Amino acid sequence: MITAILLQAASGFGTQQIITFGLIAVVFYFFMIRPQVKKQKDQKKYVTELKKGDRVVTTAGIHGRIIDVNDATFLVEVDNGKIRFDKSAISLEASKALNTPAPAAKV
């Protein structure tokens, strides 16, 4: 009798544990994996759409203007010359902030 009760409790606990781990996996996917994949896709799209004359900021914080585009690199003009950067060195967030006009001040 006692073993039957213990077996029922153990099997119920196992099912509950599996459901809990499944829910943790779903939450982990929607809050961590999915946003990261979306961010990577947006970064790749942004870099492929860059063209000559666009102002950019690199991940190292260097500001410049694109003067040449190759398959894997950009030639960026900075104050004191030109520097060639790999396409992965362009920062999406910083470049968008640089190119977004500031809102007009209310008078």
mmCIF file with all atom_site columns, N, CA, C and O in Angstrom, residues 39-40 42-48 50 56-61 66 69-76 84-95:
data_model
loop_
_atom_site.group_PDB
_atom_site.id
_atom_site.type_symbol
_atom_site.label_atom_id
_atom_site.label_alt_id
_atom_site.label_comp_id
_atom_site.label_asym_id
_atom_site.label_entity_id
_atom_site.label_seq_id
_atom_site.pdbx_PDB_ins_code
_atom_site.Cartn_x
_atom_site.Cartn_y
_atom_site.Cartn_z
_atom_site.occupancy
_atom_site.B_iso_or_equiv
_atom_site.pdbx_formal_charge
_atom_site.auth_seq_id
_atom_site.auth_comp_id
_atom_site.auth_asym_id
_atom_site.auth_atom_id
_atom_site.pdbx_PDB_model_num
ATOM 1   N N  . LYS A 1 39 ? 18.544 40.071 -33.809 1.00 0.00 ? 39 LYS A N  1
ATOM 2   C CA . LYS A 1 39 ? 19.573 41.122 -33.797 1.00 0.00 ? 39 LYS A CA 1
ATOM 3   C C  . LYS A 1 39 ? 20.674 40.814 -34.813 1.00 0.00 ? 39 LYS A C  1
ATOM 4   O O  . LYS A 1 39 ? 21.132 41.702 -35.526 1.00 0.00 ? 39 LYS A O  1
ATOM 5   N N  . GLN A 1 40 ? 21.098 39.562 -34.897 1.00 0.00 ? 40 GLN A N  1
ATOM 6   C CA . GLN A 1 40 ? 22.119 39.171 -35.875 1.00 0.00 ? 40 GLN A CA 1
ATOM 7   C C  . GLN A 1 40 ? 21.609 39.356 -37.300 1.00 0.00 ? 40 GLN A C  1
ATOM 8   O O  . GLN A 1 40 ? 22.342 39.810 -38.175 1.00 0.00 ? 40 GLN A O  1
ATOM 9   N N  . ASP A 1 42 ? 19.289 41.518 -38.304 1.00 0.00 ? 42 ASP A N  1
ATOM 10  C CA . ASP A 1 42 ? 19.222 42.958 -38.558 1.00 0.00 ? 42 ASP A CA 1
ATOM 11  C C  . ASP A 1 42 ? 20.608 43.529 -38.846 1.00 0.00 ? 42 ASP A C  1
ATOM 12  O O  . ASP A 1 42 ? 20.770 44.369 -39.723 1.00 0.00 ? 42 ASP A O  1
ATOM 13  N N  . GLN A 1 43 ? 21.628 43.077 -38.105 1.00 0.00 ? 43 GLN A N  1
ATOM 14  C CA . GLN A 1 43 ? 23.006 43.545 -38.310 1.00 0.00 ? 43 GLN A CA 1
ATOM 15  C C  . GLN A 1 43 ? 23.485 43.175 -39.707 1.00 0.00 ? 43 GLN A C  1
ATOM 16  O O  . GLN A 1 43 ? 24.051 44.004 -40.419 1.00 0.00 ? 43 GLN A O  1
ATOM 17  N N  . LYS A 1 44 ? 23.227 41.933 -40.123 1.00 0.00 ? 44 LYS A N  1
ATOM 18  C CA . LYS A 1 44 ? 23.668 41.476 -41.439 1.00 0.00 ? 44 LYS A CA 1
ATOM 19  C C  . LYS A 1 44 ? 22.961 42.260 -42.545 1.00 0.00 ? 44 LYS A C  1
ATOM 20  O O  . LYS A 1 44 ? 23.590 42.684 -43.519 1.00 0.00 ? 44 LYS A O  1
ATOM 21  N N  . LYS A 1 45 ? 21.656 42.483 -42.388 1.00 0.00 ? 45 LYS A N  1
ATOM 22  C CA . LYS A 1 45 ? 20.893 43.245 -43.384 1.00 0.00 ? 45 LYS A CA 1
ATOM 23  C C  . LYS A 1 45 ? 21.421 44.676 -43.478 1.00 0.00 ? 45 LYS A C  1
ATOM 24  O O  . LYS A 1 45 ? 21.587 45.218 -44.568 1.00 0.00 ? 45 LYS A O  1
ATOM 25  N N  . TYR A 1 46 ? 21.685 45.300 -42.345 1.00 0.00 ? 46 TYR A N  1
ATOM 26  C CA . TYR A 1 46 ? 22.184 46.672 -42.316 1.00 0.00 ? 46 TYR A CA 1
ATOM 27  C C  . TYR A 1 46 ? 23.531 46.778 -43.031 1.00 0.00 ? 46 TYR A C  1
ATOM 28  O O  . TYR A 1 46 ? 23.746 47.682 -43.830 1.00 0.00 ? 46 TYR A O  1
ATOM 29  N N  . VAL A 1 47 ? 24.428 45.857 -42.761 1.00 0.00 ? 47 VAL A N  1
ATOM 30  C CA . VAL A 1 47 ? 25.766 45.898 -43.366 1.00 0.00 ? 47 VAL A CA 1
ATOM 31  C C  . VAL A 1 47 ? 25.681 45.682 -44.874 1.00 0.00 ? 47 VAL A C  1
ATOM 32  O O  . VAL A 1 47 ? 26.392 46.338 -45.634 1.00 0.00 ? 47 VAL A O  1
ATOM 33  N N  . THR A 1 48 ? 24.795 44.804 -45.337 1.00 0.00 ? 48 THR A N  1
ATOM 34  C CA . THR A 1 48 ? 24.693 44.570 -46.780 1.00 0.00 ? 48 THR A CA 1
ATOM 35  C C  . THR A 1 48 ? 24.080 45.762 -47.507 1.00 0.00 ? 48 THR A C  1
ATOM 36  O O  . THR A 1 48 ? 24.325 45.955 -48.692 1.00 0.00 ? 48 THR A O  1
ATOM 37  N N  . LEU A 1 50 ? 24.654 48.964 -46.685 1.00 0.00 ? 50 LEU A N  1
ATOM 38  C CA . LEU A 1 50 ? 25.519 50.142 -46.632 1.00 0.00 ? 50 LEU A CA 1
ATOM 39  C C  . LEU A 1 50 ? 26.110 50.420 -48.004 1.00 0.00 ? 50 LEU A C  1
ATOM 40  O O  . LEU A 1 50 ? 26.419 49.512 -48.765 1.00 0.00 ? 50 LEU A O  1
ATOM 41  N N  . VAL A 1 56 ? 29.324 55.897 -40.722 1.00 0.00 ? 56 VAL A N  1
ATOM 42  C CA . VAL A 1 56 ? 29.271 54.713 -39.871 1.00 0.00 ? 56 VAL A CA 1
ATOM 43  C C  . VAL A 1 56 ? 30.116 54.912 -38.619 1.00 0.00 ? 56 VAL A C  1
ATOM 44  O O  . VAL A 1 56 ? 30.968 55.787 -38.559 1.00 0.00 ? 56 VAL A O  1
ATOM 45  N N  . VAL A 1 57 ? 29.859 54.051 -37.642 1.00 0.00 ? 57 VAL A N  1
ATOM 46  C CA . VAL A 1 57 ? 30.669 53.958 -36.434 1.00 0.00 ? 57 VAL A CA 1
ATOM 47  C C  . VAL A 1 57 ? 31.071 52.497 -36.300 1.00 0.00 ? 57 VAL A C  1
ATOM 48  O O  . VAL A 1 57 ? 30.237 51.603 -36.415 1.00 0.00 ? 57 VAL A O  1
ATOM 49  N N  . THR A 1 58 ? 32.343 52.235 -36.059 1.00 0.00 ? 58 THR A N  1
ATOM 50  C CA . THR A 1 58 ? 32.798 50.857 -35.902 1.00 0.00 ? 58 THR A CA 1
ATOM 51  C C  . THR A 1 58 ? 32.583 50.404 -34.466 1.00 0.00 ? 58 THR A C  1
ATOM 52  O O  . THR A 1 58 ? 32.286 51.205 -33.587 1.00 0.00 ? 58 THR A O  1
ATOM 53  N N  . THR A 1 59 ? 32.762 49.123 -34.243 1.00 0.00 ? 59 THR A N  1
ATOM 54  C CA . THR A 1 59 ? 32.625 48.588 -32.895 1.00 0.00 ? 59 THR A CA 1
ATOM 55  C C  . THR A 1 59 ? 33.716 49.127 -31.978 1.00 0.00 ? 59 THR A C  1
ATOM 56  O O  . THR A 1 59 ? 33.561 49.121 -30.765 1.00 0.00 ? 59 THR A O  1
ATOM 57  N N  . ALA A 1 60 ? 34.813 49.622 -32.547 1.00 0.00 ? 60 ALA A N  1
ATOM 58  C CA . ALA A 1 60 ? 35.889 50.225 -31.758 1.00 0.00 ? 60 ALA A CA 1
ATOM 59  C C  . ALA A 1 60 ? 35.608 51.693 -31.459 1.00 0.00 ? 60 ALA A C  1
ATOM 60  O O  . ALA A 1 60 ? 36.368 52.337 -30.752 1.00 0.00 ? 60 ALA A O  1
ATOM 61  N N  . GLY A 1 61 ? 34.531 52.238 -32.032 1.00 0.00 ? 61 GLY A N  1
ATOM 62  C CA . GLY A 1 61 ? 34.159 53.616 -31.766 1.00 0.00 ? 61 GLY A CA 1
ATOM 63  C C  . GLY A 1 61 ? 34.714 54.623 -32.760 1.00 0.00 ? 61 GLY A C  1
ATOM 64  O O  . GLY A 1 61 ? 34.652 55.823 -32.521 1.00 0.00 ? 61 GLY A O  1
ATOM 65  N N  . ILE A 1 66 ? 31.996 56.002 -45.461 1.00 0.00 ? 66 ILE A N  1
ATOM 66  C CA . ILE A 1 66 ? 32.414 54.940 -46.379 1.00 0.00 ? 66 ILE A CA 1
ATOM 67  C C  . ILE A 1 66 ? 32.772 55.569 -47.724 1.00 0.00 ? 66 ILE A C  1
ATOM 68  O O  . ILE A 1 66 ? 31.980 56.322 -48.288 1.00 0.00 ? 66 ILE A O  1
ATOM 69  N N  . VAL A 1 69 ? 33.437 50.186 -51.135 1.00 0.00 ? 69 VAL A N  1
ATOM 70  C CA . VAL A 1 69 ? 32.845 48.950 -50.626 1.00 0.00 ? 69 VAL A CA 1
ATOM 71  C C  . VAL A 1 69 ? 33.383 47.782 -51.438 1.00 0.00 ? 69 VAL A C  1
ATOM 72  O O  . VAL A 1 69 ? 33.303 47.783 -52.663 1.00 0.00 ? 69 VAL A O  1
ATOM 73  N N  . ASN A 1 70 ? 33.934 46.784 -50.762 1.00 0.00 ? 70 ASN A N  1
ATOM 74  C CA . ASN A 1 70 ? 34.382 45.545 -51.397 1.00 0.00 ? 70 ASN A CA 1
ATOM 75  C C  . ASN A 1 70 ? 33.506 44.402 -50.907 1.00 0.00 ? 70 ASN A C  1
ATOM 76  O O  . ASN A 1 70 ? 32.559 44.611 -50.154 1.00 0.00 ? 70 ASN A O  1
ATOM 77  N N  . ASP A 1 71 ? 33.846 43.178 -51.289 1.00 0.00 ? 71 ASP A N  1
ATOM 78  C CA . ASP A 1 71 ? 33.048 42.023 -50.868 1.00 0.00 ? 71 ASP A CA 1
ATOM 79  C C  . ASP A 1 71 ? 33.018 41.850 -49.353 1.00 0.00 ? 71 ASP A C  1
ATOM 80  O O  . ASP A 1 71 ? 31.971 41.596 -48.780 1.00 0.00 ? 71 ASP A O  1
ATOM 81  N N  . ALA A 1 72 ? 34.177 41.975 -48.712 1.00 0.00 ? 72 ALA A N  1
ATOM 82  C CA . ALA A 1 72 ? 34.248 41.704 -47.276 1.00 0.00 ? 72 ALA A CA 1
ATOM 83  C C  . ALA A 1 72 ? 34.691 42.907 -46.459 1.00 0.00 ? 72 ALA A C  1
ATOM 84  O O  . ALA A 1 72 ? 34.727 42.822 -45.236 1.00 0.00 ? 72 ALA A O  1
ATOM 85  N N  . THR A 1 73 ? 35.030 44.034 -47.107 1.00 0.00 ? 73 THR A N  1
ATOM 86  C CA . THR A 1 73 ? 35.562 45.171 -46.364 1.00 0.00 ? 73 THR A CA 1
ATOM 87  C C  . THR A 1 73 ? 34.957 46.494 -46.824 1.00 0.00 ? 73 THR A C  1
ATOM 88  O O  . THR A 1 73 ? 34.378 46.591 -47.898 1.00 0.00 ? 73 THR A O  1
ATOM 89  N N  . PHE A 1 74 ? 35.133 47.502 -45.973 1.00 0.00 ? 74 PHE A N  1
ATOM 90  C CA . PHE A 1 74 ? 34.795 48.882 -46.286 1.00 0.00 ? 74 PHE A CA 1
ATOM 91  C C  . PHE A 1 74 ? 36.061 49.709 -46.152 1.00 0.00 ? 74 PHE A C  1
ATOM 92  O O  . PHE A 1 74 ? 36.869 49.470 -45.266 1.00 0.00 ? 74 PHE A O  1
ATOM 93  N N  . LEU A 1 75 ? 36.213 50.701 -47.016 1.00 0.00 ? 75 LEU A N  1
ATOM 94  C CA . LEU A 1 75 ? 37.271 51.690 -46.848 1.00 0.00 ? 75 LEU A CA 1
ATOM 95  C C  . LEU A 1 75 ? 36.583 52.908 -46.255 1.00 0.00 ? 75 LEU A C  1
ATOM 96  O O  . LEU A 1 75 ? 35.674 53.479 -46.854 1.00 0.00 ? 75 LEU A O  1
ATOM 97  N N  . VAL A 1 76 ? 36.985 53.270 -45.039 1.00 0.00 ? 76 VAL A N  1
ATOM 98  C CA . VAL A 1 76 ? 36.329 54.335 -44.298 1.00 0.00 ? 76 VAL A CA 1
ATOM 99  C C  . VAL A 1 76 ? 37.266 55.528 -44.196 1.00 0.00 ? 76 VAL A C  1
ATOM 100 O O  . VAL A 1 76 ? 38.427 55.381 -43.806 1.00 0.00 ? 76 VAL A O  1
ATOM 101 N N  . ARG A 1 84 ? 40.799 50.656 -43.709 1.00 0.00 ? 84 ARG A N  1
ATOM 102 C CA . ARG A 1 84 ? 39.977 49.566 -44.236 1.00 0.00 ? 84 ARG A CA 1
ATOM 103 C C  . ARG A 1 84 ? 39.503 48.712 -43.058 1.00 0.00 ? 84 ARG A C  1
ATOM 104 O O  . ARG A 1 84 ? 40.280 48.293 -42.217 1.00 0.00 ? 84 ARG A O  1
ATOM 105 N N  . PHE A 1 85 ? 38.190 48.490 -43.013 1.00 0.00 ? 85 PHE A N  1
ATOM 106 C CA . PHE A 1 85 ? 37.577 47.690 -41.953 1.00 0.00 ? 85 PHE A CA 1
ATOM 107 C C  . PHE A 1 85 ? 36.831 46.515 -42.551 1.00 0.00 ? 85 PHE A C  1
ATOM 108 O O  . PHE A 1 85 ? 36.268 46.610 -43.638 1.00 0.00 ? 85 PHE A O  1
ATOM 109 N N  . ASP A 1 86 ? 36.803 45.431 -41.801 1.00 0.00 ? 86 ASP A N  1
ATOM 110 C CA . ASP A 1 86 ? 35.980 44.283 -42.155 1.00 0.00 ? 86 ASP A CA 1
ATOM 111 C C  . ASP A 1 86 ? 34.515 44.679 -41.954 1.00 0.00 ? 86 ASP A C  1
ATOM 112 O O  . ASP A 1 86 ? 34.196 45.507 -41.101 1.00 0.00 ? 86 ASP A O  1
ATOM 113 N N  . LYS A 1 87 ? 33.619 44.120 -42.732 1.00 0.00 ? 87 LYS A N  1
ATOM 114 C CA . LYS A 1 87 ? 32.203 44.482 -42.634 1.00 0.00 ? 87 LYS A CA 1
ATOM 115 C C  . LYS A 1 87 ? 31.621 44.172 -41.257 1.00 0.00 ? 87 LYS A C  1
ATOM 116 O O  . LYS A 1 87 ? 30.713 44.844 -40.800 1.00 0.00 ? 87 LYS A O  1
ATOM 117 N N  . SER A 1 88 ? 32.152 43.171 -40.584 1.00 0.00 ? 88 SER A N  1
ATOM 118 C CA . SER A 1 88 ? 31.634 42.819 -39.265 1.00 0.00 ? 88 SER A CA 1
ATOM 119 C C  . SER A 1 88 ? 32.016 43.841 -38.198 1.00 0.00 ? 88 SER A C  1
ATOM 120 O O  . SER A 1 88 ? 31.493 43.794 -37.086 1.00 0.00 ? 88 SER A O  1
ATOM 121 N N  . ALA A 1 89 ? 32.894 44.801 -38.519 1.00 0.00 ? 89 ALA A N  1
ATOM 122 C CA . ALA A 1 89 ? 33.325 45.800 -37.545 1.00 0.00 ? 89 ALA A CA 1
ATOM 123 C C  . ALA A 1 89 ? 32.381 46.994 -37.463 1.00 0.00 ? 89 ALA A C  1
ATOM 124 O O  . ALA A 1 89 ? 32.572 47.873 -36.641 1.00 0.00 ? 89 ALA A O  1
ATOM 125 N N  . ILE A 1 90 ? 31.337 47.019 -38.277 1.00 0.00 ? 90 ILE A N  1
ATOM 126 C CA . ILE A 1 90 ? 30.400 48.140 -38.261 1.00 0.00 ? 90 ILE A CA 1
ATOM 127 C C  . ILE A 1 90 ? 29.343 47.885 -37.188 1.00 0.00 ? 90 ILE A C  1
ATOM 128 O O  . ILE A 1 90 ? 28.749 46.815 -37.122 1.00 0.00 ? 90 ILE A O  1
ATOM 129 N N  . SER A 1 91 ? 29.111 48.881 -36.350 1.00 0.00 ? 91 SER A N  1
ATOM 130 C CA . SER A 1 91 ? 28.136 48.776 -35.267 1.00 0.00 ? 91 SER A CA 1
ATOM 131 C C  . SER A 1 91 ? 26.781 49.288 -35.736 1.00 0.00 ? 91 SER A C  1
ATOM 132 O O  . SER A 1 91 ? 26.652 50.447 -36.123 1.00 0.00 ? 91 SER A O  1
ATOM 133 N N  . LEU A 1 92 ? 25.779 48.438 -35.687 1.00 0.00 ? 92 LEU A N  1
ATOM 134 C CA . LEU A 1 92 ? 24.432 48.797 -36.124 1.00 0.00 ? 92 LEU A CA 1
ATOM 135 C C  . LEU A 1 92 ? 23.834 49.900 -35.251 1.00 0.00 ? 92 LEU A C  1
ATOM 136 O O  . LEU A 1 92 ? 23.381 50.919 -35.749 1.00 0.00 ? 92 LEU A O  1
ATOM 137 N N  . GLU A 1 93 ? 23.854 49.710 -33.930 1.00 0.00 ? 93 GLU A N  1
ATOM 138 C CA . GLU A 1 93 ? 23.213 50.662 -33.028 1.00 0.00 ? 93 GLU A CA 1
ATOM 139 C C  . GLU A 1 93 ? 23.880 52.029 -33.091 1.00 0.00 ? 93 GLU A C  1
ATOM 140 O O  . GLU A 1 93 ? 23.213 53.058 -33.190 1.00 0.00 ? 93 GLU A O  1
ATOM 141 N N  . ALA A 1 94 ? 25.188 52.066 -33.032 1.00 0.00 ? 94 ALA A N  1
ATOM 142 C CA . ALA A 1 94 ? 25.902 53.342 -33.030 1.00 0.00 ? 94 ALA A CA 1
ATOM 143 C C  . ALA A 1 94 ? 25.762 54.051 -34.374 1.00 0.00 ? 94 ALA A C  1
ATOM 144 O O  . ALA A 1 94 ? 25.606 55.274 -34.427 1.00 0.00 ? 94 ALA A O  1
ATOM 145 N N  . SER A 1 95 ? 25.799 53.322 -35.472 1.00 0.00 ? 95 SER A N  1
ATOM 146 C CA . SER A 1 95 ? 25.678 53.934 -36.791 1.00 0.00 ? 95 SER A CA 1
ATOM 147 C C  . SER A 1 95 ? 24.276 54.484 -37.016 1.00 0.00 ? 95 SER A C  1
ATOM 148 O O  . SER A 1 95 ? 24.111 55.562 -37.581 1.00 0.00 ? 95 SER A O  1
#
